Amino acid sequence: MKDNTFLKLSLAWSLIGIFLLLLLAYFSEPQAIKISDMEQNVGKSVVIFGTVENARYGSTSFIDLSDETGNTTIILFAEPQNKTQAGETIGAKGKVQFYKNNFELIADEIRCVKC
């Protein structure tokens, strides 16, 4: 009888733990970094805020972004719903990668901060 109770208790706590981990993963946000910090964050999911310098839209969209520390290219493998223009401030969430001697952000999401 004791083994059966222990098994049920262990299973219940395991399910609670898995649920809490899923909840934490759903609500956690990536770290916001400056463009100059991209080198230390290759392969990580981050958020970068900056001013749009140039944007080219299509099935693959390229947005040149700058902040007070440098500039980079944001790549989105889709055409965004809201197209930003030069001079607007956006936030881009995605994964940092190093490609052809440049750091770039492969974006999952782009949000307008000041449009």
Coordinates of N, CA and C in Angstrom, one line a residue:
M1 N 0.8 -1.2 0.0 CA 0.0 0.0 0.0 C 0.9 1.3 0.0
K2 N 2.0 1.2 0.8 CA 2.8 2.4 0.8 C 3.5 2.7 -0.5
D3 N 3.9 1.7 -1.2 CA 4.5 1.8 -2.5 C 3.5 2.5 -3.5
N4 N 2.3 2.1 -3.5 CA 1.3 2.6 -4.4 C 1.0 4.1 -4.1
T5 N 1.0 4.5 -2.9 CA 0.8 5.9 -2.5 C 2.0 6.7 -2.9
F6 N 3.2 6.2 -2.6 CA 4.4 6.9 -3.0 C 4.4 7.1 -4.5
L7 N 4.0 6.1 -5.3 CA 4.0 6.2 -6.8 C 3.0 7.3 -7.2
K8 N 1.8 7.4 -6.6 CA 0.9 8.4 -7.0 C 1.4 9.8 -6.6
L9 N 2.0 9.9 -5.5 CA 2.5 11.2 -5.0 C 3.6 11.7 -5.9
S10 N 4.5 10.7 -6.3 CA 5.6 11.1 -7.2 C 5.1 11.5 -8.6
L11 N 4.1 10.8 -9.1 CA 3.5 11.1 -10.4 C 2.9 12.5 -10.3
A12 N 2.1 12.8 -9.3 CA 1.5 14.1 -9.1 C 2.5 15.2 -9.1
W13 N 3.6 15.1 -8.4 CA 4.6 16.2 -8.3 C 5.3 16.3 -9.6
S14 N 5.5 15.2 -10.3 CA 6.2 15.3 -11.6 C 5.3 16.1 -12.6
L15 N 4.0 15.8 -12.6 CA 3.1 16.5 -13.5 C 3.0 18.0 -13.1
I16 N 3.0 18.3 -11.9 CA 3.0 19.7 -11.4 C 4.3 20.4 -11.9
G17 N 5.4 19.7 -11.7 CA 6.7 20.3 -12.2 C 6.8 20.6 -13.7
I18 N 6.3 19.6 -14.5 CA 6.3 19.8 -15.9 C 5.4 21.0 -16.3
F19 N 4.2 21.1 -15.7 CA 3.3 22.2 -15.9 C 3.9 23.5 -15.6
L20 N 4.6 23.6 -14.4 CA 5.3 24.9 -14.1 C 6.4 25.2 -15.0
L21 N 7.2 24.3 -15.5 CA 8.2 24.5 -16.5 C 7.6 25.0 -17.8
L22 N 6.6 24.5 -18.2 CA 5.9 24.9 -19.5 C 5.4 26.4 -19.3
L23 N 4.8 26.6 -18.2 CA 4.3 28.0 -17.9 C 5.4 29.0 -17.8
L24 N 6.5 28.6 -17.2 CA 7.7 29.5 -17.1 C 8.2 29.8 -18.5
A25 N 8.4 28.8 -19.3 CA 8.9 28.9 -20.7 C 8.0 29.8 -21.6
Y26 N 6.7 29.7 -21.4 CA 5.7 30.5 -22.1 C 5.8 31.9 -21.8
F27 N 6.0 32.3 -20.6 CA 6.0 33.7 -20.2 C 7.3 34.3 -20.1
S28 N 8.4 33.6 -20.3 CA 9.7 34.2 -20.2 C 10.1 34.9 -21.5
E29 N 10.7 36.0 -21.3 CA 11.1 36.9 -22.5 C 12.6 36.8 -22.6
P30 N 13.1 36.8 -23.8 CA 14.6 36.9 -24.0 C 15.2 38.2 -23.5
Q31 N 16.4 38.2 -23.3 CA 17.2 39.3 -22.8 C 17.3 40.4 -23.9
A32 N 17.0 41.7 -23.5 CA 17.2 42.8 -24.4 C 18.7 43.2 -24.4
I33 N 19.3 43.3 -25.6 CA 20.7 43.6 -25.7 C 20.9 44.8 -26.7
K34 N 22.1 45.4 -26.6 CA 22.5 46.4 -27.6 C 23.1 45.6 -28.8
I35 N 23.2 46.3 -29.9 CA 23.8 45.7 -31.1 C 25.2 45.3 -30.9
S36 N 26.0 46.1 -30.1 CA 27.4 45.8 -29.9 C 27.6 44.6 -29.0
D37 N 26.5 44.1 -28.4 CA 26.6 42.9 -27.6 C 26.2 41.6 -28.3
M38 N 26.0 41.7 -29.6 CA 25.6 40.5 -30.4 C 26.7 39.4 -30.4
E39 N 27.9 39.8 -30.4 CA 29.0 38.9 -30.5 C 29.0 37.9 -29.3
Q40 N 28.6 38.4 -28.1 CA 28.6 37.5 -27.0 C 27.3 36.7 -26.9
N41 N 26.4 36.9 -27.8 CA 25.1 36.2 -27.7 C 24.8 35.4 -29.0
V42 N 25.8 35.0 -29.7 CA 25.5 34.1 -30.9 C 24.8 32.8 -30.5
G43 N 23.8 32.5 -31.2 CA 23.0 31.3 -30.9 C 21.9 31.5 -29.9
K44 N 21.9 32.7 -29.2 CA 20.9 32.9 -28.2 C 19.7 33.7 -28.7
S45 N 18.5 33.5 -28.1 CA 17.4 34.4 -28.4 C 17.4 35.7 -27.6
V46 N 17.3 36.8 -28.3 CA 17.4 38.1 -27.7 C 16.4 39.0 -28.3
V47 N 16.3 40.2 -27.7 CA 15.5 41.3 -28.3 C 16.4 42.5 -28.5
I48 N 16.3 43.1 -29.7 CA 17.1 44.3 -30.0 C 16.2 45.4 -30.4
F49 N 16.4 46.6 -29.8 CA 15.6 47.8 -30.1 C 16.5 48.7 -30.9
G50 N 16.0 49.4 -32.0 CA 16.8 50.3 -32.7 C 15.9 51.0 -33.7
T51 N 16.6 51.9 -34.5 CA 16.0 52.7 -35.5 C 16.2 52.1 -36.9
V52 N 15.1 52.0 -37.7 CA 15.2 51.4 -39.0 C 15.9 52.4 -39.9
E53 N 17.0 51.9 -40.6 CA 17.8 52.7 -41.5 C 17.3 52.4 -43.0
N54 N 16.9 51.2 -43.2 CA 16.5 50.8 -44.6 C 15.7 49.5 -44.4
A55 N 14.7 49.3 -45.3 CA 13.9 48.0 -45.2 C 13.6 47.6 -46.6
R56 N 13.8 46.2 -46.8 CA 13.4 45.6 -48.1 C 12.5 44.4 -47.8
Y57 N 11.3 44.5 -48.4 CA 10.3 43.5 -48.0 C 10.0 42.5 -49.2
G58 N 9.8 41.3 -48.8 CA 9.4 40.2 -49.8 C 9.2 38.9 -49.0
S59 N 9.4 37.8 -49.7 CA 9.2 36.5 -49.0 C 10.3 36.4 -47.9
T60 N 11.4 37.0 -48.1 CA 12.4 37.2 -47.1 C 12.7 38.7 -47.0
S61 N 12.4 39.2 -45.8 CA 12.6 40.7 -45.5 C 13.8 41.0 -44.8
F62 N 14.5 42.1 -45.2 CA 15.7 42.6 -44.6 C 15.5 44.0 -44.1
I63 N 15.8 44.2 -42.8 CA 15.7 45.5 -42.2 C 17.0 45.8 -41.6
D64 N 17.6 47.0 -42.0 CA 18.9 47.5 -41.5 C 18.5 48.3 -40.3
L65 N 19.1 47.9 -39.1 CA 18.7 48.5 -37.8 C 20.0 49.1 -37.2
S66 N 19.8 50.2 -36.5 CA 20.9 50.8 -35.8 C 20.5 51.3 -34.4
D67 N 21.4 51.3 -33.5 CA 21.2 51.9 -32.2 C 22.5 52.7 -31.9
E68 N 22.6 53.2 -30.7 CA 23.8 54.1 -30.4 C 25.1 53.3 -30.4
T69 N 25.1 52.0 -30.4 CA 26.3 51.2 -30.4 C 26.7 50.6 -31.7
G70 N 25.9 50.6 -32.7 CA 26.2 50.0 -34.0 C 25.0 49.8 -34.9
N71 N 25.2 48.9 -35.9 CA 24.1 48.6 -36.8 C 24.2 47.1 -37.2
T72 N 23.1 46.6 -37.6 CA 23.0 45.2 -38.0 C 21.8 45.0 -38.9
T73 N 21.7 43.8 -39.4 CA 20.6 43.4 -40.3 C 19.6 42.5 -39.6
I74 N 18.4 42.8 -39.7 CA 17.3 41.9 -39.1 C 16.7 41.1 -40.3
I75 N 16.7 39.8 -40.3 CA 16.1 39.0 -41.4 C 14.9 38.3 -40.9
L76 N 13.8 38.5 -41.6 CA 12.5 37.9 -41.3 C 12.1 37.0 -42.5
F77 N 11.9 35.7 -42.4 CA 11.6 34.8 -43.5 C 10.1 34.9 -43.7
A78 N 9.6 36.1 -43.9 CA 8.2 36.3 -44.2 C 8.0 37.8 -44.4
E79 N 6.9 38.2 -45.0 CA 6.6 39.6 -45.1 C 5.8 40.0 -43.9
P80 N 6.3 41.0 -43.1 CA 5.6 41.4 -41.9 C 4.3 42.1 -42.2
Q81 N 3.4 42.0 -41.3 CA 2.0 42.6 -41.4 C 2.1 44.1 -41.5
N82 N 3.0 44.6 -40.6 CA 3.1 46.1 -40.6 C 4.5 46.4 -41.1
K83 N 4.6 47.0 -42.2 CA 5.9 47.4 -42.8 C 6.4 48.7 -42.2
T84 N 7.6 48.6 -41.7 CA 8.3 49.8 -41.1 C 9.0 50.5 -42.1
Q85 N 9.3 51.8 -41.8 CA 10.0 52.7 -42.7 C 11.2 53.3 -42.0
A86 N 12.1 53.9 -42.8 CA 13.3 54.5 -42.2 C 12.9 55.5 -41.2
G87 N 13.6 55.5 -40.1 CA 13.4 56.5 -39.0 C 12.5 56.0 -37.9
E88 N 11.8 54.9 -38.1 CA 10.9 54.3 -37.1 C 11.7 53.5 -36.1
T89 N 11.2 53.4 -34.9 CA 11.9 52.6 -33.9 C 11.1 51.3 -33.7
I90 N 11.9 50.2 -33.8 CA 11.3 48.8 -33.6 C 12.0 48.0 -32.6
G91 N 11.4 46.9 -32.2 CA 12.0 45.9 -31.4 C 11.9 44.6 -32.2
A92 N 13.0 43.9 -32.2 CA 13.0 42.6 -33.0 C 13.5 41.5 -32.0
K93 N 12.7 40.4 -32.0 CA 13.0 39.3 -31.2 C 13.4 38.1 -32.1
G94 N 14.5 37.5 -31.8 CA 15.0 36.4 -32.6 C 16.3 35.9 -32.1
K95 N 17.0 35.1 -33.0 CA 18.2 34.4 -32.6 C 19.4 35.1 -33.4
V96 N 20.5 35.4 -32.6 CA 21.7 36.0 -33.2 C 22.5 34.9 -34.0
Q97 N 22.9 35.3 -35.2 CA 23.8 34.4 -35.9 C 24.9 35.2 -36.6
F98 N 26.0 34.6 -36.8 CA 27.2 35.2 -37.5 C 27.2 34.6 -38.9
Y99 N 27.1 35.5 -39.9 CA 27.0 35.1 -41.3 C 27.8 36.0 -42.2
K100 N 28.8 35.5 -42.9 CA 29.6 36.3 -43.8 C 30.2 37.5 -43.1
N101 N 30.9 37.2 -42.0 CA 31.6 38.2 -41.2 C 30.7 39.3 -40.6
N102 N 29.4 39.1 -40.5 CA 28.5 40.0 -39.9 C 27.6 39.3 -38.9
F103 N 27.2 40.0 -37.9 CA 26.3 39.5 -36.9 C 24.9 40.0 -37.4
E104 N 23.9 39.1 -37.4 CA 22.6 39.4 -37.8 C 21.6 38.7 -36.9
L105 N 20.3 39.2 -36.9 CA 19.3 38.6 -36.1 C 18.3 38.0 -37.0
I106 N 18.0 36.7 -36.8 CA 17.0 36.0 -37.5 C 15.7 36.1 -36.7
A107 N 14.8 37.0 -37.2 CA 13.7 37.5 -36.3 C 12.5 36.5 -36.3
D108 N 11.9 36.3 -35.2 CA 10.7 35.6 -35.0 C 9.5 36.6 -35.0
E109 N 9.8 37.8 -34.5 CA 8.8 38.8 -34.3 C 9.4 40.1 -34.3
I110 N 8.7 41.1 -35.0 CA 9.1 42.5 -35.0 C 7.9 43.3 -34.5
R111 N 8.2 44.2 -33.6 CA 7.2 45.1 -33.1 C 7.5 46.5 -33.2
C112 N 6.6 47.3 -33.5 CA 6.8 48.8 -33.7 C 6.8 49.4 -32.3
V113 N 7.8 50.2 -32.0 CA 7.9 50.9 -30.7 C 7.5 52.3 -30.9
K114 N 8.0 53.0 -32.0 CA 7.6 54.3 -32.3 C 7.5 54.5 -33.8
C115 N 6.3 54.4 -34.3 CA 6.0 54.4 -35.7 C 5.1 55.6 -36.0

